[in-house]
Amino acid sequence: MTTREQRGVFGEVADDYDRVRPGYPGQLVEDVLAAAGPGPVLEVGAGTGKATVAFAARGAEITCVEPDPRMAELLRRKLPEVPIVVSTFEDWTPDRAYGLLISGQAWHWVQATKRTGLAFRALAPGGLFAPFWNAYLTVDPHLQAALAEVDARHGLAPDTPHSYLRAGFPELGAFDDEWESLALAPEQFPERNHRRYHSERAFSTADYRALLLSISKYRILPPPLLEAALDDTTSVVDAHGGTIQFEIITDVVLARRA
Ligand SMILES: C[S@@+](CC[C@H](N)C(=O)[O-])C[C@H]1O[C@@H](n2cnc3c(N)ncnc32)[C@H](O)[C@@H]1O
């Protein structure tokens, strides 16, 4: 990547990304592997391996495609035996037919007009396409309201990690936009399911600052605006006890290739 694209900023903070970003529930990993059955696994946008480690620990034979060499290097240090291709998914040609394609928080970075066709091409007939995403729900309504004001002041609303409040969050339909953007052709992916997992995570003010700094929406802000937004956000978290607590919803789509 020669220009600083939004999808290429994660490697600038690879260590902090790996340290503070939540991973994925073990039950998700088990359910996805059980639904896929045996066969090689392809991971698109593997990053520092937050999902890779969990799938590899359960015996999956994984090949990773990750375009950012800084993210790939960290993943390589954790799992030296896992093949990693440093490439975008768009620029990579599958070396075989995969039984499962996983992608954690990364599928939306693959070119929208190409990605469904590329997933179809990479999978064997009957193979499973399983992209997944984490959504953050703030537990404390007072803290969430105060942070919403900060976001409005800095032009960050909507869609920061603290944009959504746990109370009243719809049980279904929260990922409608993501489902829409998947645009799975029924003749290519005739069987489609959806599962949701819940977990909890609390961040100290310092770790929350690092988390926000690992999010592309923040990283692409001009430095003075970024600092001002982070300073305001972290003073509000400090004023509410120095911790922000989330319920994390993890949604996975399970789409079977024809
Ligand atoms: C938010 S990170 C997710 C990383 C990891 N899957 C995780 O769960 O932590 C998004 C990742 O997608 C990668 N990425 C961006 N564009 C991509 C593309 N076109 N093809 C494959 N991966 C891409 C980025 O380099 C980054 O590592």
CSV table of C-alpha atoms and ligand atoms in Angstrom, one decimal:
chain,number,residue,atom,x,y,z
A,1,MET,CA,0.0,0.0,0.0
A,2,THR,CA,1.6,3.2,-1.1
A,3,THR,CA,-0.9,5.8,0.1
A,4,ARG,CA,-2.3,6.0,3.6
A,5,GLU,CA,-5.7,4.4,3.1
A,6,GLN,CA,-8.2,4.0,5.9
A,7,ARG,CA,-8.1,0.2,5.6
A,8,GLY,CA,-4.3,0.3,5.9
A,9,VAL,CA,-3.9,2.2,9.2
A,10,PHE,CA,-4.1,-0.7,11.7
A,11,GLY,CA,-0.5,-1.7,11.3
A,12,GLU,CA,0.6,1.8,12.5
A,13,VAL,CA,-0.3,0.6,16.0
A,14,ALA,CA,-0.1,-3.2,15.6
A,15,ASP,CA,1.1,-3.9,19.2
A,16,ASP,CA,-1.5,-1.8,20.9
A,17,TYR,CA,-4.2,-3.2,18.5
A,18,ASP,CA,-3.2,-6.7,19.6
A,19,ARG,CA,-3.1,-5.7,23.2
A,20,VAL,CA,-6.4,-3.9,23.6
A,21,ARG,CA,-8.8,-5.1,20.9
A,22,PRO,CA,-11.3,-7.7,22.1
A,23,GLY,CA,-11.0,-11.2,20.5
A,24,TYR,CA,-13.9,-13.5,19.8
A,25,PRO,CA,-15.9,-15.9,21.9
A,26,GLY,CA,-14.6,-19.5,22.1
A,27,GLN,CA,-18.1,-20.7,21.4
A,28,LEU,CA,-18.2,-18.9,18.1
A,29,VAL,CA,-15.0,-20.6,17.0
A,30,GLU,CA,-16.4,-24.0,18.0
A,31,ASP,CA,-19.7,-23.4,16.3
A,32,VAL,CA,-18.1,-22.2,13.1
A,33,LEU,CA,-15.7,-25.1,12.9
A,34,ALA,CA,-18.5,-27.6,13.6
A,35,ALA,CA,-20.7,-26.0,10.9
A,36,ALA,CA,-17.9,-26.1,8.4
A,37,GLY,CA,-16.7,-29.7,9.0
A,38,PRO,CA,-13.2,-30.8,8.1
A,39,GLY,CA,-11.0,-29.0,5.5
A,40,PRO,CA,-8.5,-26.2,5.1
A,41,VAL,CA,-9.4,-22.8,6.5
A,42,LEU,CA,-8.7,-19.4,4.8
A,43,GLU,CA,-8.7,-16.3,6.9
A,44,VAL,CA,-9.0,-12.9,5.1
A,45,GLY,CA,-7.6,-9.8,6.9
A,46,ALA,CA,-6.1,-11.9,9.7
A,47,GLY,CA,-4.4,-8.9,11.3
A,48,THR,CA,-2.4,-9.8,14.4
A,49,GLY,CA,-4.2,-13.1,14.7
A,50,LYS,CA,-6.8,-12.4,17.3
A,51,ALA,CA,-9.1,-15.0,15.6
A,52,THR,CA,-6.3,-17.1,14.1
A,53,VAL,CA,-4.9,-18.1,17.4
A,54,ALA,CA,-8.3,-19.3,18.6
A,55,PHE,CA,-9.0,-21.3,15.4
A,56,ALA,CA,-5.5,-22.8,15.3
A,57,ALA,CA,-5.8,-23.8,19.0
A,58,ARG,CA,-8.8,-26.0,18.0
A,59,GLY,CA,-6.8,-27.8,15.3
A,60,ALA,CA,-7.8,-25.7,12.2
A,61,GLU,CA,-5.3,-25.8,9.3
A,62,ILE,CA,-5.3,-22.1,8.4
A,63,THR,CA,-3.8,-20.0,5.7
A,64,CYS,CA,-3.9,-16.2,6.3
A,65,VAL,CA,-4.2,-13.4,3.9
A,66,GLU,CA,-3.2,-10.1,5.4
A,67,PRO,CA,-2.0,-7.0,3.4
A,68,ASP,CA,-0.2,-5.1,6.2
A,69,PRO,CA,3.3,-6.4,6.8
A,70,ARG,CA,3.3,-5.0,10.3
A,71,MET,CA,0.2,-6.9,11.3
A,72,ALA,CA,1.5,-10.0,9.5
A,73,GLU,CA,4.8,-9.8,11.4
A,74,LEU,CA,3.1,-9.8,14.8
A,75,LEU,CA,0.9,-12.8,13.7
A,76,ARG,CA,4.0,-14.6,12.4
A,77,ARG,CA,5.7,-14.2,15.8
A,78,LYS,CA,2.6,-15.7,17.5
A,79,LEU,CA,2.0,-18.6,15.1
A,80,PRO,CA,5.2,-19.3,13.1
A,81,GLU,CA,3.8,-22.4,11.6
A,82,VAL,CA,0.8,-20.7,10.0
A,83,PRO,CA,1.3,-19.7,6.3
A,84,ILE,CA,0.7,-16.0,5.9
A,85,VAL,CA,0.4,-14.4,2.5
A,86,VAL,CA,1.0,-10.6,2.7
A,87,SER,CA,-1.6,-9.4,0.2
A,88,THR,CA,-5.0,-8.0,-0.1
A,89,PHE,CA,-7.7,-10.6,-0.8
A,90,GLU,CA,-8.4,-8.9,-4.1
A,91,ASP,CA,-4.8,-9.4,-5.3
A,92,TRP,CA,-4.4,-13.0,-4.1
A,93,THR,CA,-5.2,-16.2,-6.2
A,94,PRO,CA,-6.4,-19.1,-4.1
A,95,ASP,CA,-4.0,-22.0,-4.0
A,96,ARG,CA,-6.7,-24.6,-3.4
A,97,ALA,CA,-10.4,-24.9,-2.6
A,98,TYR,CA,-11.1,-24.1,1.1
A,99,GLY,CA,-13.7,-25.7,3.3
A,100,LEU,CA,-14.1,-22.5,5.4
A,101,LEU,CA,-13.5,-18.8,4.9
A,102,ILE,CA,-13.4,-16.7,8.1
A,103,SER,CA,-12.9,-12.9,8.4
A,104,GLY,CA,-13.0,-11.1,11.8
A,105,GLN,CA,-13.8,-7.4,11.5
A,106,ALA,CA,-12.2,-7.3,8.1
A,107,TRP,CA,-14.6,-8.2,5.4
A,108,HIS,CA,-15.9,-4.7,5.0
A,109,TRP,CA,-12.4,-3.6,3.9
A,110,VAL,CA,-12.4,-5.9,0.9
A,111,GLN,CA,-13.7,-4.2,-2.3
A,112,ALA,CA,-17.5,-4.4,-2.2
A,113,THR,CA,-18.0,-5.1,-5.8
A,114,LYS,CA,-15.5,-8.0,-5.8
A,115,ARG,CA,-15.6,-9.7,-2.4
A,116,THR,CA,-18.6,-12.1,-2.8
A,117,GLY,CA,-17.3,-13.5,-6.1
A,118,LEU,CA,-13.8,-13.9,-4.5
A,119,ALA,CA,-15.3,-15.8,-1.5
A,120,PHE,CA,-17.2,-18.0,-3.9
A,121,ARG,CA,-14.0,-18.7,-5.9
A,122,ALA,CA,-11.9,-19.5,-2.8
A,123,LEU,CA,-14.4,-22.0,-1.3
A,124,ALA,CA,-15.0,-25.6,-2.3
A,125,PRO,CA,-18.6,-26.6,-3.1
A,126,GLY,CA,-20.4,-26.9,0.3
A,127,GLY,CA,-17.8,-24.7,1.9
A,128,LEU,CA,-18.7,-22.2,4.6
A,129,PHE,CA,-18.3,-18.4,4.4
A,130,ALA,CA,-18.2,-17.0,8.0
A,131,PRO,CA,-17.4,-13.3,8.5
A,132,PHE,CA,-17.9,-11.9,12.0
A,133,TRP,CA,-17.9,-8.6,13.7
A,134,ASN,CA,-17.9,-7.2,17.3
A,135,ALA,CA,-20.3,-4.4,18.3
A,136,TYR,CA,-19.7,-2.5,21.6
A,137,LEU,CA,-22.6,-1.6,23.8
A,138,THR,CA,-21.9,0.8,26.7
A,139,VAL,CA,-23.3,-0.4,30.0
A,140,ASP,CA,-23.6,3.0,31.9
A,141,PRO,CA,-26.2,5.2,30.3
A,142,HIS,CA,-24.8,8.4,32.0
A,143,LEU,CA,-21.3,7.8,30.6
A,144,GLN,CA,-22.8,6.9,27.2
A,145,ALA,CA,-24.8,10.2,27.1
A,146,ALA,CA,-21.7,12.3,28.1
A,147,LEU,CA,-19.6,10.6,25.5
A,148,ALA,CA,-22.3,11.1,22.8
A,149,GLU,CA,-21.9,14.9,23.5
A,150,VAL,CA,-18.2,14.6,23.1
A,151,ASP,CA,-18.7,12.8,19.8
A,152,ALA,CA,-21.2,15.4,18.5
A,153,ARG,CA,-18.7,18.2,19.5
A,154,HIS,CA,-15.9,16.6,17.5
A,155,GLY,CA,-18.0,15.5,14.5
A,156,LEU,CA,-17.5,11.8,15.4
A,157,ALA,CA,-21.1,10.6,15.7
A,158,PRO,CA,-22.4,8.1,14.8
A,159,ASP,CA,-20.4,4.9,15.0
A,160,THR,CA,-17.8,5.2,17.7
A,161,PRO,CA,-17.4,2.2,20.1
A,162,HIS,CA,-19.5,4.1,22.7
A,163,SER,CA,-22.3,5.1,20.3
A,164,TYR,CA,-24.7,2.4,21.4
A,165,LEU,CA,-26.2,1.8,24.8
A,166,ARG,CA,-26.9,-1.7,26.0
A,167,ALA,CA,-30.4,-0.8,27.3
A,168,GLY,CA,-32.8,-1.0,24.4
A,169,PHE,CA,-30.3,-2.4,21.9
A,170,PRO,CA,-32.3,-4.4,19.4
A,171,GLU,CA,-31.8,-8.1,19.7
A,172,LEU,CA,-32.2,-8.6,16.0
A,173,GLY,CA,-31.5,-6.5,13.0
A,174,ALA,CA,-28.6,-4.6,14.5
A,175,PHE,CA,-26.4,-5.8,11.6
A,176,ASP,CA,-28.9,-5.2,8.8
A,177,ASP,CA,-26.4,-2.9,7.0
A,178,GLU,CA,-23.7,-5.5,7.2
A,179,TRP,CA,-26.0,-8.2,5.9
A,180,GLU,CA,-27.1,-5.9,3.1
A,181,SER,CA,-23.5,-5.2,2.2
A,182,LEU,CA,-22.7,-8.9,2.0
A,183,ALA,CA,-24.9,-9.1,-1.0
A,184,LEU,CA,-24.8,-12.9,-1.2
A,185,ALA,CA,-26.2,-14.1,-4.4
A,186,PRO,CA,-28.8,-16.8,-3.5
A,187,GLU,CA,-27.5,-19.0,-6.4
A,188,GLN,CA,-23.9,-18.9,-5.0
A,189,PHE,CA,-24.8,-19.0,-1.3
A,190,PRO,CA,-28.3,-20.6,-1.0
A,191,GLU,CA,-28.1,-21.4,2.8
A,192,ARG,CA,-27.6,-18.5,5.2
A,193,ASN,CA,-27.7,-18.4,9.0
A,194,HIS,CA,-26.8,-15.9,11.7
A,195,ARG,CA,-25.6,-16.4,15.3
A,196,ARG,CA,-25.0,-13.9,18.0
A,197,TYR,CA,-22.7,-14.1,21.1
A,198,HIS,CA,-22.4,-11.9,24.2
A,199,SER,CA,-19.4,-11.1,26.3
A,200,GLU,CA,-18.3,-8.4,28.7
A,201,ARG,CA,-15.2,-6.2,28.6
A,202,ALA,CA,-14.0,-3.2,30.7
A,203,PHE,CA,-11.3,-0.7,29.8
A,204,SER,CA,-9.2,1.6,31.9
A,205,THR,CA,-9.1,5.2,30.6
A,206,ALA,CA,-5.5,4.5,29.2
A,207,ASP,CA,-6.5,1.3,27.5
A,208,TYR,CA,-9.7,2.9,26.1
A,209,ARG,CA,-7.5,5.7,24.6
A,210,ALA,CA,-5.4,2.9,23.0
A,211,LEU,CA,-8.5,1.2,21.7
A,212,LEU,CA,-9.8,4.3,20.1
A,213,LEU,CA,-6.3,4.9,18.6
A,214,SER,CA,-6.6,1.4,16.9
A,215,ILE,CA,-9.9,2.4,15.1
A,216,SER,CA,-9.5,3.7,11.6
A,217,LYS,CA,-12.2,6.4,12.1
A,218,TYR,CA,-10.0,8.0,14.7
A,219,ARG,CA,-6.6,7.3,13.1
A,220,ILE,CA,-7.5,9.2,9.9
A,221,LEU,CA,-8.3,12.4,11.9
A,222,PRO,CA,-5.7,15.2,11.6
A,223,PRO,CA,-3.4,14.9,14.7
A,224,PRO,CA,-4.7,18.1,16.5
A,225,LEU,CA,-8.3,17.0,16.1
A,226,LEU,CA,-7.5,13.5,17.1
A,227,GLU,CA,-5.7,14.7,20.3
A,228,ALA,CA,-8.6,17.0,21.2
A,229,ALA,CA,-11.2,14.3,20.7
A,230,LEU,CA,-9.2,11.7,22.7
A,231,ASP,CA,-8.5,14.2,25.5
A,232,ASP,CA,-12.2,15.1,25.8
A,233,THR,CA,-13.2,11.4,25.7
A,234,THR,CA,-10.7,10.3,28.3
A,235,SER,CA,-11.6,13.1,30.7
A,236,VAL,CA,-15.2,12.1,30.5
A,237,VAL,CA,-14.2,8.4,31.2
A,238,ASP,CA,-12.0,9.6,34.1
A,239,ALA,CA,-14.9,11.7,35.5
A,240,HIS,CA,-17.0,8.5,35.5
A,241,GLY,CA,-14.6,6.5,37.6
A,242,GLY,CA,-11.8,5.8,35.1
A,243,THR,CA,-13.3,2.7,33.6
A,244,ILE,CA,-15.7,2.1,30.7
A,245,GLN,CA,-17.6,-1.2,30.6
A,246,PHE,CA,-19.1,-2.8,27.5
A,247,GLU,CA,-21.2,-5.7,26.6
A,248,ILE,CA,-19.7,-6.9,23.3
A,249,ILE,CA,-22.0,-8.5,20.8
A,250,THR,CA,-20.3,-10.7,18.2
A,251,ASP,CA,-22.4,-11.6,15.2
A,252,VAL,CA,-21.4,-14.2,12.7
A,253,VAL,CA,-22.9,-15.0,9.3
A,254,LEU,CA,-22.8,-18.6,8.2
A,255,ALA,CA,-23.3,-18.9,4.5
A,256,ARG,CA,-23.0,-22.2,2.7
A,257,ARG,CA,-21.5,-22.1,-0.9
A,258,ALA,CA,-23.5,-24.0,-3.5
B,1,LIG,C1,-9.9,-4.3,11.9
B,1,LIG,S1,-8.6,-5.3,11.4
B,1,LIG,C2,-9.1,-7.0,11.8
B,1,LIG,C3,-7.9,-7.9,12.0
B,1,LIG,C4,-8.2,-9.2,12.6
B,1,LIG,N1,-9.0,-10.0,11.7
B,1,LIG,C5,-8.9,-9.1,14.0
B,1,LIG,O1,-10.0,-9.8,14.1
B,1,LIG,O2,-8.4,-8.5,14.9
B,1,LIG,C6,-8.8,-5.3,9.6
B,1,LIG,C7,-7.7,-6.0,8.9
B,1,LIG,O3,-8.1,-6.2,7.5
B,1,LIG,C8,-6.9,-6.0,6.8
B,1,LIG,N2,-7.3,-5.6,5.4
B,1,LIG,C9,-7.6,-4.3,4.9
B,1,LIG,N3,-7.9,-4.4,3.6
B,1,LIG,C10,-7.9,-5.7,3.3
B,1,LIG,C11,-8.1,-6.4,2.0
B,1,LIG,N4,-8.4,-5.7,0.9
B,1,LIG,N5,-7.9,-7.7,2.0
B,1,LIG,C12,-7.6,-8.4,3.1
B,1,LIG,N6,-7.4,-7.8,4.3
B,1,LIG,C13,-7.5,-6.5,4.4
B,1,LIG,C14,-6.2,-4.9,7.5
B,1,LIG,O4,-4.8,-4.8,7.2
B,1,LIG,C15,-6.4,-5.3,8.9
B,1,LIG,O5,-5.4,-6.2,9.4
